[in-house]
XYZ file of C-alpha atoms in Angstrom:
557
model
C -28.961 23.532 17.847
C -25.399 24.687 19.127
C -22.798 24.206 16.993
C -20.963 21.436 18.050
C -16.593 21.445 16.989
C -15.826 19.251 13.946
C -12.660 17.400 15.050
C -10.798 19.020 12.096
C -7.229 17.139 12.115
C -7.802 15.175 15.686
C -6.966 11.860 15.236
C -6.816 11.701 19.369
C -9.820 9.205 19.805
C -9.807 10.634 24.045
C -9.376 14.459 22.686
C -12.444 13.762 20.323
C -14.627 12.306 23.802
C -13.399 14.365 25.853
C -13.262 17.923 24.101
C -17.022 17.056 22.748
C -16.007 17.363 19.212
C -18.331 15.708 16.947
C -17.952 12.246 16.954
C -18.605 9.171 14.241
C -18.661 6.428 16.137
C -17.246 3.877 14.379
C -16.496 1.995 17.849
C -18.056 -1.664 15.877
C -14.790 -1.914 14.442
C -13.222 -3.565 17.865
C -15.986 -5.858 17.939
C -15.866 -7.108 13.932
C -11.659 -7.181 14.838
C -12.686 -9.684 18.403
C -14.721 -11.749 15.894
C -12.149 -12.266 12.683
C -9.977 -12.733 15.465
C -6.569 -12.120 12.711
C -3.389 -11.516 14.624
C -1.183 -9.948 11.690
C -4.464 -7.510 10.113
C -2.783 -4.918 7.545
C -5.682 -2.603 6.431
C -5.022 -0.548 3.578
C -7.415 2.825 2.946
C -6.035 6.049 1.417
C -5.067 8.947 3.575
C -7.318 10.449 5.563
C -9.581 7.695 5.692
C -9.591 7.950 9.300
C -6.436 4.644 9.967
C -5.002 6.889 12.260
C -8.374 8.004 14.703
C -9.368 4.294 14.453
C -5.923 3.602 15.732
C -6.179 5.068 18.543
C -9.924 4.314 19.393
C -8.127 0.344 19.456
C -5.760 2.077 22.711
C -7.537 3.471 24.646
C -9.818 0.748 24.627
C -7.774 -2.254 24.681
C -5.054 -0.158 27.077
C -4.582 -1.242 30.653
C -2.892 2.044 30.603
C -6.062 3.472 30.268
C -8.219 3.434 33.553
C -11.077 5.427 32.433
C -12.262 3.506 29.897
C -15.734 3.550 31.341
C -16.123 6.946 30.726
C -14.006 7.299 27.829
C -16.814 4.620 25.862
C -20.296 5.863 27.101
C -22.623 5.486 24.778
C -20.854 4.341 22.136
C -21.867 1.169 20.277
C -19.078 -1.486 21.530
C -20.962 -0.900 24.942
C -23.864 -2.369 23.783
C -21.966 -5.268 22.009
C -21.948 -7.974 25.166
C -19.602 -8.766 27.627
C -18.166 -11.318 25.500
C -16.215 -7.840 23.878
C -16.299 -5.977 27.124
C -14.444 -8.040 29.393
C -11.351 -7.268 26.778
C -11.661 -3.522 27.764
C -8.530 -2.656 30.016
C -7.097 -5.607 29.689
C -4.287 -5.898 27.395
C -0.686 -3.215 27.572
C -0.450 -2.052 24.095
C 2.316 -0.993 22.274
C 1.102 1.642 19.710
C 3.566 3.470 16.838
C 3.031 5.473 14.002
C 6.476 5.993 11.622
C 4.357 9.049 9.871
C 6.925 11.408 11.034
C 10.401 8.857 9.197
C 9.808 11.890 6.153
C 12.739 12.758 6.313
C 15.238 13.547 3.712
C 17.985 11.006 4.189
C 18.381 7.879 6.213
C 19.679 8.714 9.137
C 17.187 11.218 10.001
C 14.910 8.632 9.486
C 16.438 6.788 11.489
C 16.418 9.128 14.215
C 12.528 9.344 14.127
C 11.927 5.321 14.546
C 14.396 6.091 17.108
C 12.203 8.999 19.197
C 9.298 7.226 18.900
C 9.609 4.032 20.620
C 11.730 5.902 23.209
C 8.587 7.858 22.980
C 6.442 4.758 23.624
C 9.322 2.956 26.160
C 8.566 6.350 27.999
C 5.218 5.893 28.206
C 4.920 2.543 29.714
C 8.271 3.008 32.072
C 6.020 2.041 35.305
C 6.994 -1.606 34.549
C 11.163 -0.728 34.900
C 10.987 -1.384 38.671
C 8.884 -4.618 37.773
C 11.599 -6.249 35.227
C 13.245 -9.300 37.497
C 16.307 -9.313 35.010
C 18.522 -5.855 35.751
C 20.030 -6.204 31.863
C 16.420 -5.960 31.027
C 16.023 -2.403 33.297
C 19.295 -1.468 31.844
C 18.289 -2.153 28.007
C 15.080 -0.777 28.643
C 16.477 2.888 29.822
C 19.362 2.487 27.118
C 15.847 2.678 25.083
C 14.221 5.587 26.935
C 17.844 7.366 26.759
C 18.499 6.653 23.192
C 21.568 5.193 23.377
C 21.106 1.437 22.620
C 22.711 0.478 19.350
C 21.171 0.298 16.084
C 20.364 -3.317 16.178
C 18.822 -2.668 19.820
C 15.784 -0.572 18.682
C 15.104 -3.596 15.752
C 14.176 -5.851 18.173
C 12.574 -3.188 19.999
C 8.943 -3.633 19.613
C 9.161 -7.222 21.099
C 11.297 -7.019 24.120
C 8.055 -4.243 24.777
C 6.410 -7.214 24.555
C 8.206 -8.960 26.731
C 9.050 -6.783 29.159
C 4.843 -6.295 29.577
C 4.668 -9.890 30.254
C 7.162 -10.800 32.791
C 5.621 -7.786 34.583
C 1.623 -8.459 33.596
C 1.308 -12.164 32.515
C -0.627 -10.572 29.347
C 0.672 -10.792 25.275
C 0.783 -7.526 24.089
C -1.130 -5.799 21.301
C 0.660 -4.572 19.076
C -0.347 -0.701 16.831
C 1.517 0.618 13.824
C -0.148 3.283 12.350
C 1.252 4.449 7.942
C 3.819 2.176 7.664
C 4.431 2.609 4.643
C 5.180 6.289 4.795
C 9.117 6.105 5.670
C 9.164 3.651 2.777
C 7.602 5.833 0.060
C 9.246 8.757 1.135
C 12.372 6.626 0.969
C 12.088 5.861 -2.482
C 11.502 9.139 -4.311
C 14.534 10.232 -1.650
C 17.132 7.659 -2.705
C 17.436 4.849 0.490
C 14.632 2.764 -0.798
C 16.618 -0.303 -0.566
C 17.791 0.449 3.399
C 14.321 1.918 4.875
C 12.870 -1.746 3.527
C 15.585 -4.230 5.204
C 14.687 -1.486 8.160
C 11.407 -2.003 8.154
C 11.236 -5.509 7.418
C 13.715 -5.724 10.288
C 11.307 -4.066 12.852
C 8.251 -5.780 11.534
C 9.829 -9.654 11.394
C 11.113 -9.522 15.467
C 7.711 -8.073 16.343
C 5.298 -9.779 14.243
C 6.661 -13.179 13.163
C 8.666 -14.705 15.669
C 7.162 -12.863 19.146
C 5.289 -15.736 21.644
C 4.115 -12.403 23.324
C 1.600 -10.919 20.674
C -1.615 -11.090 21.457
C -2.654 -9.836 17.854
C -1.904 -6.535 15.740
C -2.925 -3.887 13.602
C -0.931 -1.943 11.569
C -2.452 0.342 8.914
C -1.243 2.069 5.340
C -2.132 2.883 2.020
C -0.730 -0.170 0.173
C 0.494 -3.169 0.542
C 3.711 -3.372 -0.093
C 4.759 -7.745 -0.181
C 7.115 -8.277 -3.298
C 10.181 -6.744 -1.246
C 9.587 -9.220 1.501
C 8.189 -6.317 4.171
C 5.901 -8.888 5.413
C 7.752 -12.323 4.501
C 6.982 -15.280 6.055
C 3.709 -13.971 8.251
C 1.768 -16.721 7.658
C -0.541 -15.311 10.207
C -0.582 -11.726 7.569
C -4.755 -10.773 7.458
C -4.388 -8.374 5.163
C -7.858 -6.033 4.620
C -7.647 -4.036 1.097
C -10.021 -1.571 0.189
C -11.308 -4.428 -1.737
C -12.301 -6.477 0.735
C -15.980 -7.462 2.045
C -14.917 -7.236 5.828
C -14.398 -4.047 7.391
C -15.956 -2.028 5.010
C -17.583 0.535 6.669
C -15.368 1.186 9.346
C -12.915 3.836 7.305
C -14.678 7.395 5.659
C -18.311 7.867 5.846
C -21.377 5.333 5.337
C -24.645 7.798 3.504
C -26.488 7.413 6.631
C -23.843 8.757 8.577
C -23.330 11.617 6.710
C -26.748 12.639 6.513
C -27.291 12.244 9.639
C -24.392 15.396 10.032
C -25.527 17.311 7.422
C -28.894 16.669 9.675
C -27.209 17.833 12.599
C -25.770 20.783 11.319
C -28.723 21.968 9.129
C -28.287 20.842 6.280
C -30.356 18.379 4.562
C -30.363 21.068 1.532
C -26.493 20.833 0.705
C -26.824 16.921 0.650
C -26.710 16.019 -2.931
C -22.831 18.870 -2.796
C -21.819 16.557 -0.981
C -22.430 13.209 -2.424
C -21.607 15.236 -5.998
C -17.827 16.002 -4.075
C -16.815 13.795 -1.439
C -18.937 10.498 -1.818
C -17.757 7.545 -4.274
C -15.330 5.475 -2.598
C -16.570 1.164 -2.031
C -14.604 -0.451 0.029
C -15.808 -4.297 -0.660
C -19.703 -3.707 -0.956
C -19.381 -0.347 1.101
C -20.195 2.544 -0.320
C -17.830 5.562 1.791
C -17.186 9.373 1.481
C -13.555 10.763 2.533
C -14.391 12.096 5.755
C -11.618 14.609 6.200
C -13.328 16.360 3.341
C -16.781 16.302 4.635
C -16.017 17.117 7.656
C -13.817 20.206 6.253
C -17.280 21.216 4.535
C -19.481 21.098 7.024
C -16.961 22.890 9.040
C -16.917 26.066 5.822
C -20.486 25.900 6.663
C -20.848 27.569 10.090
C -21.442 31.401 8.797
C -22.747 30.327 4.886
C -24.873 27.089 4.753
C -24.417 27.808 1.263
C -21.027 27.886 0.747
C -19.083 26.537 -1.983
C -17.241 22.860 -1.921
C -13.816 22.396 -2.368
C -10.948 20.226 -2.366
C -9.506 20.149 0.922
C -8.129 15.375 0.234
C -6.579 16.803 -3.095
C -4.411 19.654 -0.306
C -3.224 17.538 1.718
C -2.648 14.067 0.037
C 0.057 13.614 -1.807
C -0.387 14.136 -5.558
C 2.612 12.727 -7.027
C 1.371 9.455 -8.095
C -1.141 11.090 -11.311
C 1.625 12.956 -11.296
C 3.634 10.551 -12.261
C 1.419 8.633 -14.740
C 0.351 12.332 -16.098
C 4.047 12.857 -16.951
C 4.747 9.880 -18.177
C 1.608 9.253 -20.491
C 1.862 7.721 -23.691
C -1.279 8.287 -26.589
C -2.695 5.897 -25.150
C -2.759 6.744 -21.458
C -3.542 10.240 -22.479
C -6.671 9.402 -24.797
C -7.550 7.111 -21.083
C -6.171 10.102 -18.817
C -8.951 12.165 -21.497
C -11.867 9.851 -20.478
C -11.915 9.123 -17.062
C -11.384 13.238 -17.146
C -15.418 13.250 -19.211
C -16.540 10.773 -16.522
C -15.551 7.850 -18.339
C -14.008 3.966 -17.512
C -11.235 2.484 -18.250
C -10.537 -1.158 -17.372
C -7.009 -1.929 -16.170
C -5.959 -6.227 -14.475
C -5.551 -5.286 -10.142
C -3.288 -6.494 -8.203
C -2.373 -6.451 -4.764
C 1.289 -7.040 -3.960
C 2.996 -4.062 -5.532
C 6.503 -2.598 -4.898
C 7.189 1.608 -5.746
C 10.588 -0.262 -7.683
C 7.027 -1.285 -10.359
C 5.535 2.359 -10.260
C 7.415 2.961 -13.441
C 7.950 -0.366 -15.190
C 4.470 -0.514 -16.476
C 1.401 2.057 -16.790
C -1.233 -1.339 -15.526
C 1.352 -0.358 -12.008
C 0.738 3.438 -11.917
C -3.467 2.144 -12.832
C -2.922 0.037 -9.479
C -1.493 2.727 -7.421
C -4.123 5.279 -7.645
C -6.700 2.447 -7.670
C -5.499 1.789 -4.285
C -4.716 4.994 -2.906
C -7.818 6.340 -3.836
C -7.685 8.610 -7.178
C -10.082 5.850 -9.011
C -12.591 3.659 -7.634
C -14.170 0.108 -8.122
C -17.161 -0.058 -10.459
C -17.387 -3.593 -11.565
C -14.874 -6.350 -12.114
C -14.282 -9.652 -13.823
C -12.003 -12.167 -13.805
C -10.153 -14.006 -16.752
C -7.511 -16.712 -15.593
C -5.642 -15.927 -13.049
C -6.490 -12.183 -13.564
C -8.776 -9.603 -12.399
C -9.713 -7.115 -14.115
C -11.210 -4.130 -12.807
C -13.150 -0.927 -14.532
C -12.346 1.611 -13.303
C -13.503 5.813 -12.668
C -12.999 8.759 -10.801
C -14.841 8.639 -7.755
C -16.080 12.719 -7.465
C -15.099 15.992 -8.490
C -12.295 16.210 -5.299
C -10.566 14.198 -7.231
C -11.010 14.957 -11.474
C -9.891 18.217 -9.153
C -6.744 16.201 -8.768
C -5.996 15.038 -12.374
C -6.988 18.676 -14.216
C -5.123 20.720 -12.301
C -1.750 17.665 -12.702
C -2.340 18.383 -16.908
C -2.467 21.797 -16.520
C 0.625 22.293 -14.223
C 2.589 19.336 -16.394
C 1.284 21.404 -20.058
C 2.253 24.515 -18.082
C 6.129 22.920 -17.875
C 6.010 21.381 -20.702
C 4.856 24.200 -22.631
C 7.765 26.408 -21.281
C 10.173 24.040 -22.339
C 9.129 23.426 -25.654
C 10.617 26.375 -28.410
C 7.305 27.945 -29.769
C 9.380 30.894 -32.008
C 8.970 29.501 -34.985
C 4.836 29.470 -33.780
C 4.961 33.291 -33.007
C 6.972 34.010 -35.988
C 3.948 32.767 -38.484
C 1.550 34.681 -36.228
C 3.324 37.453 -36.269
C 4.022 36.650 -40.434
C 0.539 36.372 -41.120
C 1.377 31.933 -42.023
C -2.284 30.534 -41.118
C -0.846 27.099 -42.841
C 2.278 26.906 -40.250
C 0.050 28.092 -37.134
C -2.640 25.592 -38.336
C 0.952 23.308 -38.498
C 1.970 23.503 -34.420
C -1.324 24.069 -33.004
C -2.245 21.005 -34.166
C 1.092 18.950 -33.392
C 0.659 20.278 -29.493
C -2.539 19.212 -29.159
C -0.946 15.810 -30.214
C 0.751 15.843 -26.752
C -2.078 17.327 -24.803
C -4.936 15.825 -22.115
C -7.833 17.110 -23.355
C -11.101 18.103 -20.689
C -14.431 19.679 -20.852
C -15.323 17.869 -23.727
C -13.248 19.780 -26.330
C -15.632 22.419 -25.549
C -14.300 26.523 -26.357
C -12.618 27.211 -22.489
C -10.499 24.261 -23.329
C -8.834 25.271 -26.478
C -9.179 29.124 -25.178
C -7.406 27.776 -22.388
C -4.822 25.786 -24.761
C -3.506 28.721 -27.158
C -3.923 30.889 -24.252
C -0.754 28.449 -22.777
C 1.126 28.007 -25.924
C 1.171 32.542 -26.420
C 1.944 33.029 -23.163
C 5.609 33.416 -23.084
C 5.678 35.357 -26.297
C 8.334 37.894 -24.706
C 8.321 41.600 -25.682
C 4.165 40.853 -26.409
C 1.558 41.736 -24.190
C -1.580 38.190 -24.129
C -4.822 39.983 -22.486
C -7.108 36.147 -22.425
C -10.779 37.979 -22.035
C -12.409 34.333 -22.395
C -14.309 35.311 -18.643
C -15.256 38.767 -19.563
C -17.271 38.126 -22.865
C -19.065 40.661 -24.335
C -17.947 42.532 -27.379
C -14.493 41.269 -26.964
C -11.962 39.001 -28.347
C -11.200 35.814 -26.994
C -7.104 36.595 -27.381
C -5.890 39.445 -27.836
C -1.536 39.804 -28.308
C -0.073 43.907 -28.671
C 2.994 45.231 -28.723
C 3.964 47.937 -25.965
C 4.702 50.480 -28.413
C 1.955 51.226 -31.317
C 4.099 50.969 -33.767
C 3.975 47.173 -33.245
C 2.236 44.587 -34.343
C -1.871 44.193 -32.582
C -3.558 40.224 -33.289
C -6.766 39.768 -33.180
C -7.780 35.724 -31.979
C -11.527 34.505 -32.300
C -11.896 30.518 -31.828
C -14.060 28.568 -32.678
C -15.300 24.555 -32.310
C -16.119 22.512 -35.157
C -18.576 19.239 -34.936
C -16.985 18.132 -37.608
C -13.708 17.888 -39.322
C -14.648 18.999 -42.335
C -16.911 22.065 -40.662
C -13.280 23.587 -39.694
C -12.844 26.593 -42.592
C -16.680 27.534 -41.674
C -15.994 28.080 -38.102
C -13.009 29.807 -39.214
C -15.097 32.431 -41.234
C -17.449 32.968 -38.601
C -14.916 33.501 -36.049
C -13.626 35.843 -38.984
C -17.199 37.356 -39.103
C -17.597 37.633 -35.525
C -14.591 39.719 -35.629
C -15.768 42.235 -38.209
C -19.127 42.629 -37.025
C -18.432 42.613 -33.306
C -15.209 45.900 -34.405
C -13.101 44.368 -32.271
C -10.121 46.029 -33.889
C -11.765 50.071 -33.518
C -9.840 49.902 -30.123
C -6.604 49.239 -31.068
C -7.196 51.579 -34.200
C -8.198 54.682 -31.354
C -5.094 53.669 -29.488
C -2.740 53.959 -32.347
C -1.962 51.049 -34.022
C -1.918 49.960 -37.142
C -0.492 47.036 -38.203
C -3.178 44.324 -37.021
C -3.515 40.583 -38.186
C -7.296 39.343 -37.195
C -7.267 35.441 -37.305
C -10.139 32.909 -36.691
C -8.700 29.737 -35.350
C -11.026 26.541 -35.178
C -10.827 23.303 -34.005
C -11.995 19.631 -33.847
C -10.712 17.501 -31.452
C -6.981 17.550 -32.002
C -7.240 18.938 -35.381
C -6.863 22.873 -36.260
C -7.718 25.393 -38.736
C -6.561 29.121 -39.101
C -7.328 31.517 -41.683
C -6.633 35.734 -41.158
C -7.947 38.869 -42.757
C -6.012 41.881 -43.008
């Protein structure tokens, strides 16, 4: 088959259809939305799981401004769903805005972006201007288009536009608000959270709470932010989170959809790679894949069907929550992170009423953030009294990569700030007991992965020696064959050289035997010969053995 382009970064429904991009049909989302009859529907899903594309699809289906919906939806599943659904097509005035651009450094800049977004939506509907019966309304409409309105007028702008629609069309409006929590998250990290909460609350109250001209509304985001009263008094609010059974298969790709895509591109043999890297999410009872990562991976196979899987989602999504967890972890949390990275599970109480202000208040809140934003998946759940406990794990290799990277960056930054001169001095002076003591103390503070394999300890020790100063540190783990694990040497042969060989013991009692084994390897492999030939005379040889967070060091001169 000829290659069908994949819609990477394209979240406009019409552009995907008209541009003949590969399309995974999610139009039955429309059917379920009409069946469930929720007046205000909040969908919370992780980033890059198709929220914006689904919102665009809703707009093109329902909007009376779209005069060509028959051809746009031709052949889709919704067109076979029955007349009771098709009679809604092209019937309603639709207000569609996104708040994803409100990621600004100041409140004023963020508010400016909101005004721009609202003005653009008013311009999209400016054909109704001549038909508005009241001059005051026409003047207000123009003020908003020209960005000359008072701040309070923008707070009620969505409600006012729906009122204008009803005056002209005698139809209630559908309101679509995409990525509602982006400005809240940004404001939290930028220092104007309370002002942004007030702004979003006012916008929502007028448009969704006291609006007689609302047919229904759909709001999307990553989290349900409710304690700050964003949705105060919205008795008509229906929250559909990743724990809900309804709408489960409409965000993300199902296993059947992924298998079909791989068949369409002749990549059937890659199904296990895709499953390992991008599957593992569970919305309700539906198992879903990360759609962003799947289409990026399939696209990477255009020239090479055996292209390596990569962490596409981790490069687009904000990983600040994972970094926050790692940076503030105590010993028990470090152990839990280690267990997760090694493929284990943790059990935590889950609650959906989250506030950014609460993020750092308890570890449980951080685990909740990680779960609802896609960094953990549900394995099982149980109820104890009024509390629901969720057993959770890392979804797949892609997300595990995020955790590992966060741990490595944290370790590098932590090491830079440490006073490691005592370690360097003990190593250069042959003080093995002091070396072992310092290394063991630092191991207690780390988060390990690779199940305490030799490569983990190699990376740990190389990182500790990275900032030794006037010495050259060479790490030859990758090249193997006749080279020591770590070589530390002064640039001049008049200075010292240090050979370090690392071993891992299966027991604490076996540490000394492993140190001896490492020292024998240094001798048998004649690691020091090349240094002698270069002219080094003062050469220190260390056998370093590890067992979990314990270390022993022995030397042979």
